[in-house]
XYZ file of C-alpha atoms in Angstrom:
625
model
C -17.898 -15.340 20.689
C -18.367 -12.687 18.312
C -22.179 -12.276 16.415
C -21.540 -12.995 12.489
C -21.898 -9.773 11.192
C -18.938 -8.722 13.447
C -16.657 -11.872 12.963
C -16.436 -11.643 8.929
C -16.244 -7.495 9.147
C -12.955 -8.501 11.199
C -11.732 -11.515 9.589
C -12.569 -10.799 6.198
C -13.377 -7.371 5.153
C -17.040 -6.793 4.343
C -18.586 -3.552 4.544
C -22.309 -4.778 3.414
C -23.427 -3.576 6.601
C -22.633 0.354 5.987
C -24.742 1.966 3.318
C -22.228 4.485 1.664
C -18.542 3.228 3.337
C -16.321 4.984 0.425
C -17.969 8.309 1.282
C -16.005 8.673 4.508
C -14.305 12.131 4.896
C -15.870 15.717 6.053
C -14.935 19.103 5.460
C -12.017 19.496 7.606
C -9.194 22.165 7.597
C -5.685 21.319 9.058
C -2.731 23.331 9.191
C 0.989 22.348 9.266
C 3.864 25.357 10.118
C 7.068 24.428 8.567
C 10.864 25.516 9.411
C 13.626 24.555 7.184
C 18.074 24.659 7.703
C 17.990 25.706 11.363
C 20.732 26.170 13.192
C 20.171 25.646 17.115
C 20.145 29.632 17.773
C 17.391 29.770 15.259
C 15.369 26.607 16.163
C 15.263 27.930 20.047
C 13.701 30.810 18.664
C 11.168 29.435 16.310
C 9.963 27.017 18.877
C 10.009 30.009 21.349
C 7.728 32.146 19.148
C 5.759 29.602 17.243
C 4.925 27.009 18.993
C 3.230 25.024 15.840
C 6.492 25.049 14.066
C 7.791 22.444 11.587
C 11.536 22.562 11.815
C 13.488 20.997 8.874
C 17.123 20.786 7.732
C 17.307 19.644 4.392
C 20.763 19.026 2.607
C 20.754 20.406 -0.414
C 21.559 17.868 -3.130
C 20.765 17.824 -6.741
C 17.748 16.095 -8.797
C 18.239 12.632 -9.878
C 16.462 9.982 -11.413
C 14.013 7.919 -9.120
C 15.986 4.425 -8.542
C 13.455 1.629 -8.256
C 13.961 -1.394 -6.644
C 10.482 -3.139 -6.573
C 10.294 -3.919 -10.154
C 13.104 -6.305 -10.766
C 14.359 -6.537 -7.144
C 17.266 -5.359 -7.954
C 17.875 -0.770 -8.366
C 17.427 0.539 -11.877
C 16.820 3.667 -12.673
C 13.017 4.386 -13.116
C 13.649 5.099 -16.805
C 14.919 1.536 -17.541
C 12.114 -0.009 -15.620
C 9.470 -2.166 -17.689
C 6.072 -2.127 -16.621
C 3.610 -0.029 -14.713
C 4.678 1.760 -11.827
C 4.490 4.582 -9.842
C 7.008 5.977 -7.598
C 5.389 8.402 -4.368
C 8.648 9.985 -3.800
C 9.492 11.659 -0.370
C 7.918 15.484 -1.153
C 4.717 13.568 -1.726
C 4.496 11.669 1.324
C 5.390 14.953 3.280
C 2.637 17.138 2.295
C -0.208 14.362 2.789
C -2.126 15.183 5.282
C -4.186 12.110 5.693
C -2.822 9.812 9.133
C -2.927 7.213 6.279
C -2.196 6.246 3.274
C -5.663 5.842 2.027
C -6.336 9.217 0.676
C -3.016 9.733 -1.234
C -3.723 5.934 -3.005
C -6.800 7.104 -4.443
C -5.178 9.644 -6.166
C -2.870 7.196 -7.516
C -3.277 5.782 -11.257
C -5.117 2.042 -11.112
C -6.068 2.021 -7.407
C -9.106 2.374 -5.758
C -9.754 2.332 -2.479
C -12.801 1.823 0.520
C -12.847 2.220 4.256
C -16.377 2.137 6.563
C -16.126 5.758 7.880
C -12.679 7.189 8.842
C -9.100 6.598 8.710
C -9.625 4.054 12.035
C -11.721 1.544 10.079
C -11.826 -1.650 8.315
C -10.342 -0.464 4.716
C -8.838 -1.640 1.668
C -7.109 -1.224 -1.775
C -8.580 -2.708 -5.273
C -5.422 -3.156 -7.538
C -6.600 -3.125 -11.228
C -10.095 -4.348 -10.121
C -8.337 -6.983 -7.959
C -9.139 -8.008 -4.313
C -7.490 -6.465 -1.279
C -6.162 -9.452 -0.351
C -4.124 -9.589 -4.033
C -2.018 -7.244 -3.586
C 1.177 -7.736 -2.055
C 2.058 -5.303 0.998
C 5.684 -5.326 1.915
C 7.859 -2.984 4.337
C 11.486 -2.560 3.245
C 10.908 -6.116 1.046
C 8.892 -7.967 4.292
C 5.470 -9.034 3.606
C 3.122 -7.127 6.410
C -0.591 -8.324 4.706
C -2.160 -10.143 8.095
C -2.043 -13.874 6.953
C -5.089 -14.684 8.970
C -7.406 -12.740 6.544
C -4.916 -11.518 3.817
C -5.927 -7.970 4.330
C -3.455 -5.016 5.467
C -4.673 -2.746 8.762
C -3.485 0.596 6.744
C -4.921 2.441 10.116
C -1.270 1.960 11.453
C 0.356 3.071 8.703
C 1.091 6.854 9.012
C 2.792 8.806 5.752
C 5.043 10.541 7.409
C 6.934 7.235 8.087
C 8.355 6.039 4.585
C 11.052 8.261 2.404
C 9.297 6.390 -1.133
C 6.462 3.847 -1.454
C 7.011 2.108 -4.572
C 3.423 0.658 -6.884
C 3.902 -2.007 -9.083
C 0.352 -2.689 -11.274
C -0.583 -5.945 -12.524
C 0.474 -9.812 -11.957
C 3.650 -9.833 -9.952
C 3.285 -13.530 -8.288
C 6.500 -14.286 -10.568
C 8.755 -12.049 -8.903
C 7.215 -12.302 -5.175
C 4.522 -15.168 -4.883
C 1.185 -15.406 -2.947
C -0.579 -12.318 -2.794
C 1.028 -10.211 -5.450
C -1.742 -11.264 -8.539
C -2.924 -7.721 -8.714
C 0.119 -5.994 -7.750
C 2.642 -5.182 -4.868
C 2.814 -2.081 -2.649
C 6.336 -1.555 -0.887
C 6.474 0.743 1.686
C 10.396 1.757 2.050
C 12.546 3.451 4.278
C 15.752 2.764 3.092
C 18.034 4.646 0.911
C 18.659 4.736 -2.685
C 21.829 7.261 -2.348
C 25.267 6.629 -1.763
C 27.884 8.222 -0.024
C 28.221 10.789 2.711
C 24.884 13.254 3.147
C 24.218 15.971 5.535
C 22.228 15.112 9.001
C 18.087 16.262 7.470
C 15.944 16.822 10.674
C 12.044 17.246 9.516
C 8.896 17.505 11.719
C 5.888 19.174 11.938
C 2.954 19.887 14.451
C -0.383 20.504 13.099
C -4.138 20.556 14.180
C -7.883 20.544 13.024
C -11.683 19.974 13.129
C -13.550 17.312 14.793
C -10.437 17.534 17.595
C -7.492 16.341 14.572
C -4.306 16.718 16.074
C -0.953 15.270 14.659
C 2.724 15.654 14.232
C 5.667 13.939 12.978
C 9.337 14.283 13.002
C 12.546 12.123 11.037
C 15.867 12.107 11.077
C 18.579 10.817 8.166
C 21.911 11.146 7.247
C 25.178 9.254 6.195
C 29.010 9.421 6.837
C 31.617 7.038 4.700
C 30.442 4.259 6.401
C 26.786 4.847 8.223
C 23.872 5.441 7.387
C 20.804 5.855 9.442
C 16.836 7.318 9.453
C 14.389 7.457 12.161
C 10.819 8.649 11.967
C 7.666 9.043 14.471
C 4.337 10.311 14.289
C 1.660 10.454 16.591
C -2.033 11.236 15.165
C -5.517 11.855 17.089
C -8.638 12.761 16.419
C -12.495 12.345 18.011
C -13.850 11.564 14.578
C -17.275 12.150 13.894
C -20.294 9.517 13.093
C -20.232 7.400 10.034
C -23.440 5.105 10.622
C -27.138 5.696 10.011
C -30.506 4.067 11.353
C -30.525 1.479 8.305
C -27.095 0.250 9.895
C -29.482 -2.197 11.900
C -26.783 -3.945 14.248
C -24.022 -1.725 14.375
C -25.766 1.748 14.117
C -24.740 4.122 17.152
C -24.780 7.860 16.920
C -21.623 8.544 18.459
C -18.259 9.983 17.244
C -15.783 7.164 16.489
C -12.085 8.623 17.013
C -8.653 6.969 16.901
C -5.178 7.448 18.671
C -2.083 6.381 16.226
C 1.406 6.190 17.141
C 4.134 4.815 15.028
C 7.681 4.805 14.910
C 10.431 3.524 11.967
C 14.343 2.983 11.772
C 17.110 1.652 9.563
C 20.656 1.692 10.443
C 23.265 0.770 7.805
C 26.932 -0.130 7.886
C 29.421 -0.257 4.920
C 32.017 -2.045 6.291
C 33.821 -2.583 2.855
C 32.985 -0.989 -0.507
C 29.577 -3.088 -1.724
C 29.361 -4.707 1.878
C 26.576 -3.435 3.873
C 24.566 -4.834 6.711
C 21.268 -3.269 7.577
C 18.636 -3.769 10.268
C 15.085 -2.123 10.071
C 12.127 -1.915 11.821
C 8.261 -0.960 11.897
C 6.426 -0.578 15.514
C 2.723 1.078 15.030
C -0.519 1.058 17.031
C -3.471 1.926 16.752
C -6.831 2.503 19.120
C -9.847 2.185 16.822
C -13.216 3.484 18.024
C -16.621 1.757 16.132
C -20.097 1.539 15.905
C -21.600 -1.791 17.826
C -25.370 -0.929 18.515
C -27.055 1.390 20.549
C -29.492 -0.930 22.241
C -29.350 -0.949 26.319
C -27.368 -4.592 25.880
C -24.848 -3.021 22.824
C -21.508 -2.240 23.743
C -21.121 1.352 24.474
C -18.038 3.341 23.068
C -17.013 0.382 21.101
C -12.967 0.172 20.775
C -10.204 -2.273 19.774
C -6.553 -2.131 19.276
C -4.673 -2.975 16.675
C -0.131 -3.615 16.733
C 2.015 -3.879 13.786
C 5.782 -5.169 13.907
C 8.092 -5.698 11.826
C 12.077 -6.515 11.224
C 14.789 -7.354 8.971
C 18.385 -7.674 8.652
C 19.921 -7.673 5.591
C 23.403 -8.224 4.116
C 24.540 -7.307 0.616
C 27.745 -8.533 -0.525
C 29.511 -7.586 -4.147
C 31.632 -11.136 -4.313
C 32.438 -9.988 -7.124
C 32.456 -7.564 -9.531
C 29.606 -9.867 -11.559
C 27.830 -11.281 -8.494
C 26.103 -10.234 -5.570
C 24.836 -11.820 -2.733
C 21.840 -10.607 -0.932
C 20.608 -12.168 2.416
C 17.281 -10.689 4.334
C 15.861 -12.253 7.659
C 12.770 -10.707 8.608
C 10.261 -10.986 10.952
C 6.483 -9.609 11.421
C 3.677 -9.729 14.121
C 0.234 -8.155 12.936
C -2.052 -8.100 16.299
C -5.609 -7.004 16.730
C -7.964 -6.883 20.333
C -11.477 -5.778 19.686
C -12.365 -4.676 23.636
C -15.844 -4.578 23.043
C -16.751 -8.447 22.117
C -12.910 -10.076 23.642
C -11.893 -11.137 20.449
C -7.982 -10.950 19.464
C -6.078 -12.335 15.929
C -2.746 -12.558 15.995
C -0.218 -13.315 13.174
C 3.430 -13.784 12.950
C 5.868 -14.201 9.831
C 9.411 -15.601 9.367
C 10.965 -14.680 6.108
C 14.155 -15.716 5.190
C 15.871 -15.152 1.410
C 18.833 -15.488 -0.653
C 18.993 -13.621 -3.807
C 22.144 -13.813 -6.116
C 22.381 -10.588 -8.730
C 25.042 -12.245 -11.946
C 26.304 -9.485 -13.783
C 26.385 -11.456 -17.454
C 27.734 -7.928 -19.156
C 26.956 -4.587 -18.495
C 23.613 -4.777 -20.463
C 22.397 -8.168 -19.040
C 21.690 -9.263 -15.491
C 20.095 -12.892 -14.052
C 18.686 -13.044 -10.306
C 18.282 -16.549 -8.358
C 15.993 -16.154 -5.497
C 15.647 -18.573 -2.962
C 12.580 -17.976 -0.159
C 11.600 -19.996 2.966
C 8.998 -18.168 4.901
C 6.981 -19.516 7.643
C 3.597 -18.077 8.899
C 1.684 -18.668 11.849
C -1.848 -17.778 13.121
C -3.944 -17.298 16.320
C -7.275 -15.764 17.524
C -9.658 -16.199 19.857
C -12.545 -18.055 17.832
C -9.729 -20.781 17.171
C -8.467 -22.380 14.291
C -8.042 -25.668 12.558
C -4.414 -25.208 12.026
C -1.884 -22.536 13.209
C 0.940 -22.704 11.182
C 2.108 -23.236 7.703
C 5.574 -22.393 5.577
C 6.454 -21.574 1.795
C 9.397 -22.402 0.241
C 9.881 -20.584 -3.116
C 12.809 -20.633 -5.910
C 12.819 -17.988 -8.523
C 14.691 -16.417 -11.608
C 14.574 -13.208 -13.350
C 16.384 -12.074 -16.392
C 16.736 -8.302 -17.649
C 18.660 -7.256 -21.118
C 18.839 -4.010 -22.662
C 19.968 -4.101 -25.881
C 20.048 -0.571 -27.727
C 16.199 0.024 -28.093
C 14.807 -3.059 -26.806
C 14.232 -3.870 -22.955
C 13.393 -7.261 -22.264
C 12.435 -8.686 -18.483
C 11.829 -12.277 -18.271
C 10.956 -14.243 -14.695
C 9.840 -17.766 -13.655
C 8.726 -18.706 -9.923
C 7.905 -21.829 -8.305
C 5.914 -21.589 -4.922
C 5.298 -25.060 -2.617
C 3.355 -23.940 0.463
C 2.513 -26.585 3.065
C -0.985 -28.621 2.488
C -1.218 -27.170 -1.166
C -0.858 -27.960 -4.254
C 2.546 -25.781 -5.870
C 2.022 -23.205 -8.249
C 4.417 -21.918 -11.026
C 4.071 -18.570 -12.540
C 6.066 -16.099 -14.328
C 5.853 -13.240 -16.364
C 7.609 -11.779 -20.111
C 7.505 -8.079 -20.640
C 8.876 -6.210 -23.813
C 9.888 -2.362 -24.184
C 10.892 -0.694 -27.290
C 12.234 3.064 -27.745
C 10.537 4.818 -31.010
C 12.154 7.784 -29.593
C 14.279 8.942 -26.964
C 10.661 10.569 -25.424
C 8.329 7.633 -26.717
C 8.527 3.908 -25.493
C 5.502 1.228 -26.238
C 5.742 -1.897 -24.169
C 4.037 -5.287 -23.911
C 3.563 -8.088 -21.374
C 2.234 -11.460 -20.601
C 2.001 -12.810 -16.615
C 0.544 -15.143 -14.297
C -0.195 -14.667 -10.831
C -1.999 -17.140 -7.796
C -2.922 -16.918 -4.469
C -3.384 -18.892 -1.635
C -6.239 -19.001 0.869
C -5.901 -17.264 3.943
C -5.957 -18.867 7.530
C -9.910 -17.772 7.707
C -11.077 -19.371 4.907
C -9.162 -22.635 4.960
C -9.254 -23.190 8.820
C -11.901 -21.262 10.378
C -13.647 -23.891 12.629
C -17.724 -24.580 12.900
C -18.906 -21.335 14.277
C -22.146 -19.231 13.311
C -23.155 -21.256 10.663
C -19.234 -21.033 8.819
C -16.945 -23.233 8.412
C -13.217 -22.775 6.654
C -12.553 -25.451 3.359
C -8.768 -26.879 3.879
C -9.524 -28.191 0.423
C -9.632 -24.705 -0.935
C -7.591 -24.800 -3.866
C -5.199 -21.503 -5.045
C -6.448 -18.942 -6.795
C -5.092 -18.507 -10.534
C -5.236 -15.752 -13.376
C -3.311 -14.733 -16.555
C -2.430 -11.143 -17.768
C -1.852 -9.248 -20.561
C -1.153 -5.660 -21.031
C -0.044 -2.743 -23.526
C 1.583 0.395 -22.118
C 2.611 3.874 -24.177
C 4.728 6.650 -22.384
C 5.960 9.639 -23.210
C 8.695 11.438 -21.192
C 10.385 14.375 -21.715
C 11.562 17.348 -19.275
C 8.403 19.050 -18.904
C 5.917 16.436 -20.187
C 4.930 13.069 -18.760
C 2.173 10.983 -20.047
C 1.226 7.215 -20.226
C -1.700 5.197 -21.280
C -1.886 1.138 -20.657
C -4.154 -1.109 -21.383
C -5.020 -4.341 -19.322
C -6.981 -8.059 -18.993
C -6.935 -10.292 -15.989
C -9.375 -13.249 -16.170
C -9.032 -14.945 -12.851
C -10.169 -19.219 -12.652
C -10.801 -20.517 -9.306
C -11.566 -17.561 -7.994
C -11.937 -17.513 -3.933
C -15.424 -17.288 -3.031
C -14.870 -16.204 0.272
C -18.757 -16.581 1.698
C -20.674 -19.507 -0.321
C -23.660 -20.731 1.231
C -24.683 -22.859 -1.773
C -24.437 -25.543 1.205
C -24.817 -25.847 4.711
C -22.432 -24.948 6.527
C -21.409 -22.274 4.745
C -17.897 -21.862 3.845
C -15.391 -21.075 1.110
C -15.065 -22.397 -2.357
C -13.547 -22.296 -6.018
C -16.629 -21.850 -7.818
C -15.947 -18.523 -9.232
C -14.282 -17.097 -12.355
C -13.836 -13.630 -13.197
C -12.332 -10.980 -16.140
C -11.337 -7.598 -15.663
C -10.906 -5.016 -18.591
C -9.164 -1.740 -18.228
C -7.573 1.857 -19.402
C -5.647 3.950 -17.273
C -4.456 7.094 -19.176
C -2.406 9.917 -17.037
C -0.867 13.239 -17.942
C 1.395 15.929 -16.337
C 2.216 19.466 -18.019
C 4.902 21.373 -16.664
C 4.138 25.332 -18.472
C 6.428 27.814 -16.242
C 5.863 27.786 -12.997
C 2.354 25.980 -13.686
C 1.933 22.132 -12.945
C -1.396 20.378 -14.554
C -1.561 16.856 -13.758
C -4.887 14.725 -15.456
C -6.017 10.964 -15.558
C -8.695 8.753 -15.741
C -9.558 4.746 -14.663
C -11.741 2.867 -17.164
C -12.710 -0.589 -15.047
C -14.953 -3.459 -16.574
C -14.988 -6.081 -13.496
C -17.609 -8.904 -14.247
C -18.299 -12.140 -12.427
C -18.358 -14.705 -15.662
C -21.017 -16.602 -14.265
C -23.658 -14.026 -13.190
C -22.327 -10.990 -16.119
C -22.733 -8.719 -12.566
C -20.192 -6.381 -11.638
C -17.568 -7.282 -8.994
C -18.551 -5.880 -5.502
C -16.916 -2.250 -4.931
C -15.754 -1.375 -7.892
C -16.055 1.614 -10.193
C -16.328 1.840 -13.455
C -14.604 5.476 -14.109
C -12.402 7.205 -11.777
C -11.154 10.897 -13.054
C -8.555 12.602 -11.487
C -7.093 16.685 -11.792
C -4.962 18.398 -9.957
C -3.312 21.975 -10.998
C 0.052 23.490 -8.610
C 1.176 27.511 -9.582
C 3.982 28.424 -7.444
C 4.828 32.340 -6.560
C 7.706 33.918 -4.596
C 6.492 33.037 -1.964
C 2.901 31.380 -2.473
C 2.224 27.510 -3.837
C -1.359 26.969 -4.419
C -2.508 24.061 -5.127
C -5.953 22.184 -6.266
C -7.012 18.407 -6.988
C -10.297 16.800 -7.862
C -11.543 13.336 -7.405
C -14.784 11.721 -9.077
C -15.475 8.141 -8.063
C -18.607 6.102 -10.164
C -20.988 4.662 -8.709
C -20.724 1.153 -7.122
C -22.299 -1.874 -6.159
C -21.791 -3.394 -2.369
C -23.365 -6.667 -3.100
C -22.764 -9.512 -5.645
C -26.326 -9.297 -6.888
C -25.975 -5.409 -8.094
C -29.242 -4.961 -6.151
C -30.939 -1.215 -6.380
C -30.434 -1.500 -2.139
C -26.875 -1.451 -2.256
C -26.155 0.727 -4.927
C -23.411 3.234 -3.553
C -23.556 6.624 -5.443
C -20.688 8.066 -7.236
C -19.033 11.319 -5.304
C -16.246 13.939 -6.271
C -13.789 15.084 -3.621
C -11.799 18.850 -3.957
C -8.753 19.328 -1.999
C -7.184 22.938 -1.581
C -3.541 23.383 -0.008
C -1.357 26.421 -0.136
C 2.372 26.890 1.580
C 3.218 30.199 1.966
C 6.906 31.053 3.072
C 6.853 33.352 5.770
C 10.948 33.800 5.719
C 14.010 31.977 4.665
C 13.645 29.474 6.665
C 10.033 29.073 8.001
C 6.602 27.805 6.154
C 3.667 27.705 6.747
C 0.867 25.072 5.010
C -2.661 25.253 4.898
C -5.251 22.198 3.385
C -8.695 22.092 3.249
C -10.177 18.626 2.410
C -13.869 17.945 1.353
């Protein structure tokens, strides 16, 4: 049996017990050597003479627009899309050099993000002020949040995996359900292009302080009727020590490190024009070192291991040339072993959906969506009830009409032992200019209670409420953008009051457990820039963030009010350098907003530079504060 403080850090993410857990990175330096269109003559001798080497083949294919699928479930080009979104396109992913995703979200317009000392640890993402457990994680369209505690491990989930991750902002539960009321992340391997493209072999080797070590290495291509992508990567490092002597139960003064290996696929086949069949899959683990005391009866070099899975099979069928069919089976298994108290969770998740794309005319398209997915849920403290299933019906319908984008959608969820939920969502868009768009849009989102707080039995003085009703909020939002060749900019505007709002740990009564008691609003201004001036690049943004409790007026636990962001790129013959800034407020780590748990505001500076020794070879160089 696991002491409380440990059981809630695991099963729902609380980081009370570490004094400053979003300052968690140290000056490190890490170095990546890249090699690009090898032949096999050449890559024998690169590897033969530098043994570092990144060796790349990269067809060479022109620019095109960024096709989104995530918005609307169904591709448009990311010009035609309606709403706030952001697109981390391939080039991105390759030059992070985080073994997560962590450090590239909180560059990212609307996010903010915590872990409790290193890539290894318990961590999250705040969507527009919302909880981690509100926004939506999916691989390749298959929900991955762990559905015992609604959280995501993002230890296991290495960069260097994905070809796009796709960020939708604000209430999406009308489009994808439970889960998605501040947003949806979708991590996706699969391609956008059509057609035959060259085979594109990437990797890289790379090392650092505090023992870093990591490397990657993918593979795509396509023929007339294949195609196919593969990645690995395998990350290490002995960490260093994230606790202090105020850390009263966990505090030990060793180095925590972590071990990550992960590996992704997808093989398509076009077996007709607009018939394809394609299977995917996610395998990643993870060992986690952590702090558990330092008294003679603590656990010594705490560790725990954590497993992700996940696959699909899809079909898409053109029936015709004003329908298609779409059919995805999927299936996930999140599992977690903490080896220093015997604890283990385990969740699994069967999804199974039938979307139908109608074609009205060429400006207007309607989507039925039908959704059965079935979740089930095990650990080692036990649980009231193991398994429960979802069965969802939705419809969407997009029109462009000269100027004026319209995206309309309607859901209706019915999960097992709960009450059903409708929501939906009506967005506007209209074109001053060719450059200038201003857009409106009005959306509800819910979400369910999670295994732990609905069916956690008696233990520790907590008990789970299978009463515990959904949680519900409404959104509204204003968006400006401005695009143009060599100018991007946006600015949007955003509420969310949430009613019922999950009180995950209310000890009003005894035994303590989880309630509805709690409403909430969240205000907010994102603004963003990018400047293309020659062979210059200045990128600039800022979060504004008003997150209040409505019963106490205090701020919402983790949150900061401002968030500024810079980053400047000048690219030589042969030299890209490269500079970003970070500034995080200050936040609170306690409902009460007491002076105690006041976490200070910090700014982060991140230098890179590739320099391009020949034709074919690169070298990179970061330095992260």
């Amino acid at each position: 049996m696991l002491p409380p403080q440990r059981y809630h850090s695991l099963v729902k993410p609380d980081l009370s017990l570490f004094k400053h857990p979003l300052i968690f990175v140290r000056g490190r330096t890490l170095f990546r050597l890249i090699h690009m269109k090898f032949s096999p003559l050449k890559t024998a001798l690169a590897v033969a003479f530098f043994p570092a080497a990144v060796l790349a083949q990269e067809s060479s294919v022109p620019s095109l627009e960024p096709i989104v699928v995530t918005a609307s479930r169904t591709p448009q080009p990311i010009s035609n899309v309606i709403g706030d979104i952001t697109v981390i396109d391939s080039a991105q992913l390759k030059r992070e050099t985080s073994p997560t995703l962590l450090d590239l979200f909180a560059r990212t317009p609307g996010l903010q993000v915590y872990d409790s000392g290193g890539p290894q640890t318990v961590s999250g993402i705040y969507t527009r002020g919302a909880n981690p457990q509100a926004t939506l994680v999916m691989f390749n369209g298959l929900r991955i949040n762990d559905t015992t505690a609604g959280s995501t491990f993002w230890n296991l989930i290495n960069p260097a995996l994905f070809n796009r991750i796709e960020i939708i902002r604000g209430a999406a539960s009308g489009l994808y359900g439970s889960n998605a009321m501040g947003g949806v992340i979708n991590l996706m391997t699969t391609p956008t292009e059509t057609g035959p493209r060259d085979l594109s072999l990437i990797a890289n080797i790379g090392g650092g302080s505090n023992g870093t070590f990591r490397t990657n290495a993918a593979i795509s291509g396509a023929t007339e009727k294949f195609d196919y992508y593969l990645a690995g990567a395998y990350a290490t490092s002995e960490g260093f020590n994230a606790s202090n002597t105020k850390n009263t139960y966990v505090y030990n003064p060793d180095r925590d490190g972590y071990n990550q290996a992960s590996m992704t696929g997808s093989l398509g086949y076009t077996f007709a024009p607009g018939h394809r069949l394609g299977v995917n899959f996610l395998n990643a683990v993870s060992r986690n070192e952590f702090d558990a005391g330092n008294d003679p009866w603590s656990v010594q070099n705490a560790y725990g291991y954590s497993r992700q899975k996940a696959y699909s099979i899809t079909s898409n069928n053109q029936i015709s040339h004003w329908w298609e069919s779409v059919v995805q089976l999927s299936y996930g298994k999140l599992h977690s072993d903490d080896r220093a108290y015997g604890s283990t969770f385990d969740s699994r998740t069967n999804f199974y959906s039938w979307q139908n794309n109608f074609s009205l005319d060429e400006n207007q398209t309607l989507s039925v969506v039908y959704e059965h997915t079935k979740e089930r849920a095990f650990n080692s403290n036990g649980l009231t009830q193991q398994k429960r299933h979802t069965n969802s019906i939705a419809a969407l319908y997009k029109g462009d009409f000269d100027r004026h984008h319209i995206q309309a959608n309607i859901r209706r969820d019915k999960v097992s032992g709960v009450k059903g939920s409708t929501t939906g969502g009506l967005t506007y868009a209209f074109d001053m200019t060719p450059e200038f768009q201003i857009g409106a849009g009005y959306s509800t989102g819910f979400r369910v209670g999670t295994f732990a707080d609905m069916f956690s039995p008696l233990a520790w003085g907590f008990q789970g409420n299978p009463d515990l009703l959904p949680e519900k909020s409404r959104h509204v939002e204003l968006n400006l953008r401005y695009n143009s060749n060599d100018t991007q900019a946006s600015l949007t505007l955003f509420q969310t009051k949430y009613k019922d709002l999950i009180n995950a740990y209310d000890c009003s009564t005894y035994p303590c457990s989880t309630s509805n008691v709690d409403k909430a609003t969240i205000r907010g201004l994102s603004v963003d820039a990018s400047q293309r001036l020659g062979y210059t690049t200045l990128s600039l943004g800022a979060d504004f963030l008003n997150a209040k409790d409505d019963s106490t007026g205090k701020r919402l636990v983790r949150r900061a009010n401002q968030i500024y962001r810079a980053s400047i790129s000048h690219e030589f013959e042969r030299i890209n350098l490269a500079a970003d800034y970070l500034f995080v407020g200050h936040r609170y780590d306690d409902a009460s907003n007491t002076k105690e748990k006041r976490l200070g505001g910090y700014g982060l500076v991140n230098l890179r530079t590739d320099y391009k020794v020949a034709k074919n070879f690169q070298i990179q160089a970061s330095v992260n504060n």
